[in-house]
């Protein structure tokens, strides 16, 4: 018994002779005279179909990564092509032109330092035509202002002659302190002053034309000489400074001491050092300023009497940075900051 549908289909696709028609992949092959052969299923067919189906997916996933890689390569190329931004140029002029006959650096520096000494006589915290100033909240009513210069302000100074301007330029570093009184009590501030002086050479003499603060960058490198203060001496000076700090009977330590408040209000306070603050402290020299820093730890206790509470004790401790300068060959502690 024959299947007319299959026979009809086979008749339309019959190839005479010993030739076959169809594909080799799960297709009906007609061989010879209408002999229909159904090949057995291939056990690898499923795997081949899966692989065929995965190939388009793999291509679609790799496509975005090609764009990303191309973008990264383009950025790298652009970074190599675009030149670096020019470095900022110092406004302090380079040496140029011919110096006036008879001029010398010693006289020029002396004129600049003379102006600095005059500025140290100011009785206000923001003197005009001077490089130093103190801008602090609550210091607007400051009185009994006293400025002091410390260290060697002329050491490490840079002196250039600007022929285009016809003036000498002096750039140096000075250490200045300002002590003053406000409604809140005494205060002391330490300032590192980068001073910039313009000096003219007139009739064989140096004359200061302008003195101001140099607050621009970059600036020429300046270093001061190390005064070679022995560590043992520096540590002993710091210890003595702490001992002076705790002699006060006020509720807060003096302004040159660590910023430590007892909380006693107006009551008299007895302060005590808990141990030696110079133990394990380490001195270090700072070439840019000529100052000596001593880093260490301190501990103090404030004892006082409170209304209704009686005798009270309050400890305080922390890290400190003691700042020393050498004035006229003698080292001294300028202030002790809380680190």
Tab-separated table of C-alpha atoms in Angstrom:
chain	number	residue	atom	x	y	z
A	1	UNK	CA	0.000	0.000	0.000
A	2	UNK	CA	1.480	3.348	-1.126
A	3	UNK	CA	1.145	6.874	0.252
A	4	UNK	CA	-0.174	8.964	-2.665
A	5	UNK	CA	0.980	12.208	-1.054
A	6	UNK	CA	4.493	10.995	-0.564
A	7	UNK	CA	4.586	9.399	-3.992
A	8	UNK	CA	3.337	12.585	-5.646
A	9	UNK	CA	5.914	14.674	-3.816
A	10	UNK	CA	8.586	12.195	-4.731
A	11	UNK	CA	7.511	12.264	-8.345
A	12	UNK	CA	8.052	15.955	-8.570
A	13	UNK	CA	11.552	15.707	-7.155
A	14	UNK	CA	12.766	12.435	-8.817
A	15	UNK	CA	16.185	12.411	-10.405
A	16	UNK	CA	16.779	9.533	-12.871
A	17	UNK	CA	19.867	7.445	-12.567
A	18	UNK	CA	22.215	6.992	-9.711
A	19	UNK	CA	22.069	10.597	-8.503
A	20	UNK	CA	20.575	12.005	-5.373
A	21	UNK	CA	18.646	15.198	-4.592
A	22	UNK	CA	18.390	16.971	-1.287
A	23	UNK	CA	20.679	18.045	1.509
A	24	UNK	CA	22.708	15.798	3.702
A	25	UNK	CA	21.304	17.326	6.857
A	26	UNK	CA	18.097	15.494	7.944
A	27	UNK	CA	16.602	15.760	4.403
A	28	UNK	CA	14.702	13.115	2.345
A	29	UNK	CA	16.958	11.786	-0.346
A	30	UNK	CA	15.432	10.306	-3.516
A	31	UNK	CA	17.778	7.821	-5.056
A	32	UNK	CA	17.383	6.102	-8.309
A	33	UNK	CA	13.795	5.385	-9.454
A	34	UNK	CA	11.590	6.927	-6.860
A	35	UNK	CA	13.317	5.122	-3.996
A	36	UNK	CA	12.909	7.387	-0.969
A	37	UNK	CA	15.563	7.066	1.662
A	38	UNK	CA	15.181	8.575	5.109
A	39	UNK	CA	18.667	8.923	6.647
A	40	UNK	CA	19.024	8.177	10.348
A	41	UNK	CA	19.227	11.141	12.676
A	42	UNK	CA	22.738	12.475	13.411
A	43	UNK	CA	23.584	12.435	17.098
A	44	UNK	CA	25.533	15.719	16.682
A	45	UNK	CA	22.665	17.572	15.109
A	46	UNK	CA	21.525	19.223	18.325
A	47	UNK	CA	25.021	20.435	19.091
A	48	UNK	CA	25.470	21.828	15.595
A	49	UNK	CA	22.176	23.673	15.780
A	50	UNK	CA	23.076	25.107	19.204
A	51	UNK	CA	26.397	26.290	17.893
A	52	UNK	CA	24.706	27.837	14.886
A	53	UNK	CA	22.282	29.647	17.135
A	54	UNK	CA	25.068	30.969	19.483
A	55	UNK	CA	27.223	32.535	16.778
A	56	UNK	CA	24.969	35.558	16.109
A	57	UNK	CA	24.682	36.175	19.884
A	58	UNK	CA	28.461	36.141	20.330
A	59	UNK	CA	28.906	38.618	17.523
A	60	UNK	CA	26.295	40.979	18.982
A	61	UNK	CA	27.961	40.891	22.423
A	62	UNK	CA	31.447	41.573	21.072
A	63	UNK	CA	30.262	44.530	18.940
A	64	UNK	CA	30.002	47.110	21.790
A	65	UNK	CA	33.389	46.101	23.170
A	66	UNK	CA	34.957	46.927	19.809
A	67	UNK	CA	33.482	50.427	20.026
A	68	UNK	CA	34.749	50.849	23.606
A	69	UNK	CA	38.256	49.704	22.694
A	70	UNK	CA	38.257	52.101	19.743
A	71	UNK	CA	37.157	54.999	21.942
A	72	UNK	CA	39.892	54.289	24.498
A	73	UNK	CA	42.506	54.138	21.747
A	74	UNK	CA	41.242	57.463	20.356
A	75	UNK	CA	41.474	59.113	23.781
A	76	UNK	CA	45.052	57.878	24.231
A	77	UNK	CA	46.011	59.262	20.816
A	78	UNK	CA	44.409	62.639	21.583
A	79	UNK	CA	46.202	62.848	24.949
A	80	UNK	CA	49.520	62.309	23.188
A	81	UNK	CA	48.709	64.905	20.534
A	82	UNK	CA	47.365	67.684	22.781
A	83	UNK	CA	50.294	69.571	24.387
A	84	UNK	CA	50.531	69.932	28.161
A	85	UNK	CA	49.242	73.152	29.693
A	86	UNK	CA	52.043	75.683	30.156
A	87	UNK	CA	53.454	75.926	33.649
A	88	UNK	CA	52.597	79.152	35.503
A	89	UNK	CA	55.351	81.743	35.347
A	90	UNK	CA	56.630	83.491	38.446
A	91	UNK	CA	55.888	87.209	38.596
A	92	UNK	CA	59.212	87.730	40.342
A	93	UNK	CA	61.431	89.013	37.522
A	94	UNK	CA	64.540	87.227	36.361
A	95	UNK	CA	67.861	89.014	36.367
A	96	UNK	CA	68.187	91.175	33.245
A	97	UNK	CA	69.966	94.322	32.100
A	98	UNK	CA	73.091	95.979	33.436
A	99	UNK	CA	73.228	96.839	37.136
A	100	UNK	CA	73.928	100.445	38.110
A	101	UNK	CA	77.569	101.239	38.713
A	102	UNK	CA	78.570	100.859	42.347
A	103	UNK	CA	75.427	98.956	43.352
A	104	UNK	CA	75.718	95.859	45.532
A	105	UNK	CA	73.388	93.231	47.036
A	106	UNK	CA	74.312	94.117	50.613
A	107	UNK	CA	73.045	97.691	50.321
A	108	UNK	CA	69.920	96.611	48.452
A	109	UNK	CA	69.058	93.973	51.077
A	110	UNK	CA	69.689	96.446	53.895
A	111	UNK	CA	67.153	98.859	52.372
A	112	UNK	CA	64.548	96.076	52.183
A	113	UNK	CA	65.172	94.962	55.769
A	114	UNK	CA	65.015	98.557	56.954
A	115	UNK	CA	61.493	98.748	55.582
A	116	UNK	CA	60.619	95.509	57.355
A	117	UNK	CA	61.919	96.872	60.656
A	118	UNK	CA	59.789	99.969	60.181
A	119	UNK	CA	56.702	97.780	59.584
A	120	UNK	CA	57.402	95.958	62.861
A	121	UNK	CA	56.768	99.263	64.673
A	122	UNK	CA	53.114	99.311	63.550
A	123	UNK	CA	50.488	99.383	66.317
A	124	UNK	CA	47.702	97.870	64.202
A	125	UNK	CA	47.126	94.339	62.922
A	126	UNK	CA	46.828	95.340	59.252
A	127	UNK	CA	49.370	98.115	58.633
A	128	UNK	CA	49.385	99.865	55.269
A	129	UNK	CA	52.345	99.421	52.890
A	130	UNK	CA	53.608	96.462	54.919
A	131	UNK	CA	53.693	92.725	54.175
A	132	UNK	CA	52.245	91.467	57.493
A	133	UNK	CA	48.675	91.344	58.733
A	134	UNK	CA	46.361	89.495	61.105
A	135	UNK	CA	42.769	88.896	60.047
A	136	UNK	CA	40.977	87.089	62.825
A	137	UNK	CA	37.368	87.065	63.980
A	138	UNK	CA	37.008	89.350	66.992
A	139	UNK	CA	40.348	91.102	66.391
A	140	UNK	CA	38.749	94.263	65.041
A	141	UNK	CA	38.976	95.947	68.450
A	142	UNK	CA	42.547	94.805	69.117
A	143	UNK	CA	44.719	97.141	71.152
A	144	UNK	CA	48.246	97.199	72.562
A	145	UNK	CA	49.451	95.550	69.339
A	146	UNK	CA	53.138	94.606	69.309
A	147	UNK	CA	54.920	93.140	66.257
A	148	UNK	CA	58.260	91.342	66.565
A	149	UNK	CA	60.637	89.986	63.924
A	150	UNK	CA	62.306	86.648	64.659
A	151	UNK	CA	65.140	84.712	63.125
A	152	UNK	CA	67.222	86.135	60.278
A	153	UNK	CA	64.841	87.606	57.664
A	154	UNK	CA	67.625	88.370	55.177
A	155	UNK	CA	68.997	84.820	55.183
A	156	UNK	CA	68.210	83.031	51.912
A	157	UNK	CA	66.797	86.148	50.238
A	158	UNK	CA	66.877	86.338	46.428
A	159	UNK	CA	67.968	89.628	44.799
A	160	UNK	CA	67.458	90.322	41.085
A	161	UNK	CA	67.951	93.464	39.045
A	162	UNK	CA	65.211	94.183	36.515
A	163	UNK	CA	66.792	96.350	33.846
A	164	UNK	CA	63.463	96.848	32.070
A	165	UNK	CA	62.144	98.560	35.193
A	166	UNK	CA	65.411	99.992	36.481
A	167	UNK	CA	64.863	98.527	39.987
A	168	UNK	CA	66.137	95.790	42.226
A	169	UNK	CA	63.694	93.163	43.488
A	170	UNK	CA	64.208	91.392	46.819
A	171	UNK	CA	62.256	88.291	47.828
A	172	UNK	CA	62.704	86.905	51.343
A	173	UNK	CA	61.056	85.138	54.273
A	174	UNK	CA	60.508	86.723	57.686
A	175	UNK	CA	58.962	85.330	60.850
A	176	UNK	CA	56.811	87.808	62.765
A	177	UNK	CA	54.603	87.546	65.836
A	178	UNK	CA	51.811	89.875	66.851
A	179	UNK	CA	50.692	90.048	70.470
A	180	UNK	CA	47.575	92.052	71.322
A	181	UNK	CA	44.550	92.377	73.589
A	182	UNK	CA	40.882	91.966	72.657
A	183	UNK	CA	37.633	91.820	74.586
A	184	UNK	CA	38.248	88.070	74.925
A	185	UNK	CA	41.669	88.555	76.495
A	186	UNK	CA	45.291	88.397	75.297
A	187	UNK	CA	46.207	86.737	72.024
A	188	UNK	CA	49.313	85.963	70.004
A	189	UNK	CA	49.658	85.089	66.332
A	190	UNK	CA	52.702	83.846	64.434
A	191	UNK	CA	53.049	84.703	60.764
A	192	UNK	CA	55.458	83.474	58.081
A	193	UNK	CA	55.861	86.522	55.823
A	194	UNK	CA	57.027	86.234	52.207
A	195	UNK	CA	58.089	89.836	51.629
A	196	UNK	CA	58.741	91.441	48.241
A	197	UNK	CA	60.695	94.687	48.122
A	198	UNK	CA	61.383	96.979	45.152
A	199	UNK	CA	64.546	98.980	45.651
A	200	UNK	CA	65.873	101.841	43.516
A	201	UNK	CA	69.512	102.856	43.183
A	202	UNK	CA	69.596	106.647	43.377
A	203	UNK	CA	72.730	108.794	43.640
A	204	UNK	CA	74.830	105.832	44.693
A	205	UNK	CA	72.437	104.669	47.429
A	206	UNK	CA	69.698	102.052	47.758
A	207	UNK	CA	66.222	103.458	48.379
A	208	UNK	CA	63.146	101.374	49.214
A	209	UNK	CA	60.316	102.066	46.767
A	210	UNK	CA	57.760	99.414	47.768
A	211	UNK	CA	57.356	96.616	50.295
A	212	UNK	CA	54.497	94.111	50.182
A	213	UNK	CA	53.555	90.496	50.713
A	214	UNK	CA	54.398	88.018	47.961
A	215	UNK	CA	51.407	85.691	47.725
A	216	UNK	CA	51.867	84.415	44.194
A	217	UNK	CA	53.068	81.063	42.907
A	218	UNK	CA	55.443	79.754	41.873
A	219	UNK	CA	58.236	81.562	43.672
A	220	UNK	CA	62.010	81.149	43.543
A	221	UNK	CA	63.366	78.529	45.919
A	222	UNK	CA	64.675	80.005	49.158
A	223	UNK	CA	66.322	78.146	52.023
A	224	UNK	CA	67.736	79.364	55.310
A	225	UNK	CA	70.806	78.018	57.028
A	226	UNK	CA	70.367	75.546	59.860
A	227	UNK	CA	71.431	77.177	63.151
A	228	UNK	CA	72.406	73.710	64.427
A	229	UNK	CA	70.603	73.899	67.772
A	230	UNK	CA	71.346	70.670	69.731
A	231	UNK	CA	68.287	68.462	70.256
A	232	UNK	CA	68.872	68.377	73.998
A	233	UNK	CA	68.774	72.183	74.173
A	234	UNK	CA	65.614	72.414	72.055
A	235	UNK	CA	63.827	69.818	74.227
A	236	UNK	CA	64.841	71.548	77.454
A	237	UNK	CA	63.493	74.866	76.141
A	238	UNK	CA	60.172	73.228	75.288
A	239	UNK	CA	59.908	71.687	78.741
A	240	UNK	CA	60.627	75.069	80.359
A	241	UNK	CA	57.989	76.697	78.141
A	242	UNK	CA	55.367	74.192	79.333
A	243	UNK	CA	56.333	74.880	82.927
A	244	UNK	CA	55.713	78.597	82.342
A	245	UNK	CA	52.355	77.780	80.745
A	246	UNK	CA	51.002	76.016	83.856
A	247	UNK	CA	51.986	78.875	86.180
A	248	UNK	CA	48.887	80.796	85.149
A	249	UNK	CA	45.859	80.840	87.414
A	250	UNK	CA	43.414	81.648	84.663
A	251	UNK	CA	40.863	79.233	83.227
A	252	UNK	CA	42.735	79.036	79.922
A	253	UNK	CA	46.422	78.614	79.236
A	254	UNK	CA	48.265	81.706	77.887
A	255	UNK	CA	48.055	82.399	74.121
A	256	UNK	CA	51.587	81.135	73.446
A	257	UNK	CA	50.619	77.771	74.986
A	258	UNK	CA	48.420	74.895	73.736
A	259	UNK	CA	44.812	75.957	73.237
A	260	UNK	CA	43.482	74.306	76.391
A	261	UNK	CA	40.477	75.506	78.407
A	262	UNK	CA	39.657	74.217	81.880
A	263	UNK	CA	35.959	75.025	81.890
A	264	UNK	CA	36.316	76.803	85.219
A	265	UNK	CA	34.856	80.110	84.075
A	266	UNK	CA	36.109	82.954	86.245
A	267	UNK	CA	37.350	80.699	89.041
A	268	UNK	CA	41.029	80.523	89.835
A	269	UNK	CA	42.663	77.422	88.448
A	270	UNK	CA	45.660	75.409	89.562
A	271	UNK	CA	47.349	73.784	86.545
A	272	UNK	CA	49.713	70.819	86.741
A	273	UNK	CA	51.868	69.044	84.190
A	274	UNK	CA	51.363	65.286	84.117
A	275	UNK	CA	54.832	64.101	83.297
A	276	UNK	CA	57.559	65.568	81.120
A	277	UNK	CA	56.226	66.792	77.725
A	278	UNK	CA	59.707	66.600	76.188
A	279	UNK	CA	59.918	62.810	76.592
A	280	UNK	CA	59.799	61.109	73.184
A	281	UNK	CA	59.521	64.522	71.466
A	282	UNK	CA	61.432	65.016	68.225
A	283	UNK	CA	62.989	68.304	66.944
A	284	UNK	CA	63.185	69.026	63.199
A	285	UNK	CA	64.521	71.996	61.223
A	286	UNK	CA	62.401	73.671	58.533
A	287	UNK	CA	64.689	75.120	55.815
A	288	UNK	CA	62.030	77.294	54.144
A	289	UNK	CA	61.396	79.318	57.311
A	290	UNK	CA	64.475	78.764	59.491
A	291	UNK	CA	62.215	77.585	62.326
A	292	UNK	CA	62.699	74.548	64.533
A	293	UNK	CA	59.644	72.389	65.248
A	294	UNK	CA	59.404	70.024	68.200
A	295	UNK	CA	56.599	67.464	67.941
A	296	UNK	CA	55.422	65.629	71.054
A	297	UNK	CA	52.596	64.911	73.488
A	298	UNK	CA	51.447	66.729	76.600
A	299	UNK	CA	49.073	66.108	79.498
A	300	UNK	CA	47.838	68.670	82.047
A	301	UNK	CA	45.231	68.767	84.803
A	302	UNK	CA	43.232	71.806	85.872
A	303	UNK	CA	41.952	71.896	89.460
A	304	UNK	CA	39.394	74.437	90.685
A	305	UNK	CA	36.315	74.847	92.841
A	306	UNK	CA	32.787	75.022	91.447
A	307	UNK	CA	29.699	76.378	93.133
A	308	UNK	CA	27.553	73.523	94.538
A	309	UNK	CA	30.049	70.961	93.197
A	310	UNK	CA	33.114	71.784	95.244
A	311	UNK	CA	36.596	70.725	94.210
A	312	UNK	CA	36.835	69.710	90.545
A	313	UNK	CA	39.666	68.372	88.413
A	314	UNK	CA	39.710	68.252	84.618
A	315	UNK	CA	42.517	66.584	82.640
A	316	UNK	CA	43.494	67.516	79.081
A	317	UNK	CA	46.034	65.993	76.727
A	318	UNK	CA	47.019	65.875	73.083
A	319	UNK	CA	49.743	66.375	70.521
A	320	UNK	CA	51.690	69.608	70.261
A	321	UNK	CA	53.960	71.425	67.810
A	322	UNK	CA	56.391	73.734	69.602
A	323	UNK	CA	57.926	76.401	67.327
A	324	UNK	CA	61.401	77.754	68.089
A	325	UNK	CA	63.452	80.482	66.438
A	326	UNK	CA	67.012	81.646	66.946
A	327	UNK	CA	67.074	85.400	67.655
A	328	UNK	CA	70.475	87.050	67.853
A	329	UNK	CA	72.066	83.643	68.308
A	330	UNK	CA	69.757	82.607	71.155
A	331	UNK	CA	67.044	79.934	70.612
A	332	UNK	CA	63.633	80.503	72.162
A	333	UNK	CA	60.118	79.033	72.011
A	334	UNK	CA	57.756	81.375	70.178
A	335	UNK	CA	54.577	79.409	70.792
A	336	UNK	CA	53.212	75.902	71.282
A	337	UNK	CA	50.403	74.898	68.951
A	338	UNK	CA	47.961	72.077	69.546
A	339	UNK	CA	48.610	69.589	66.750
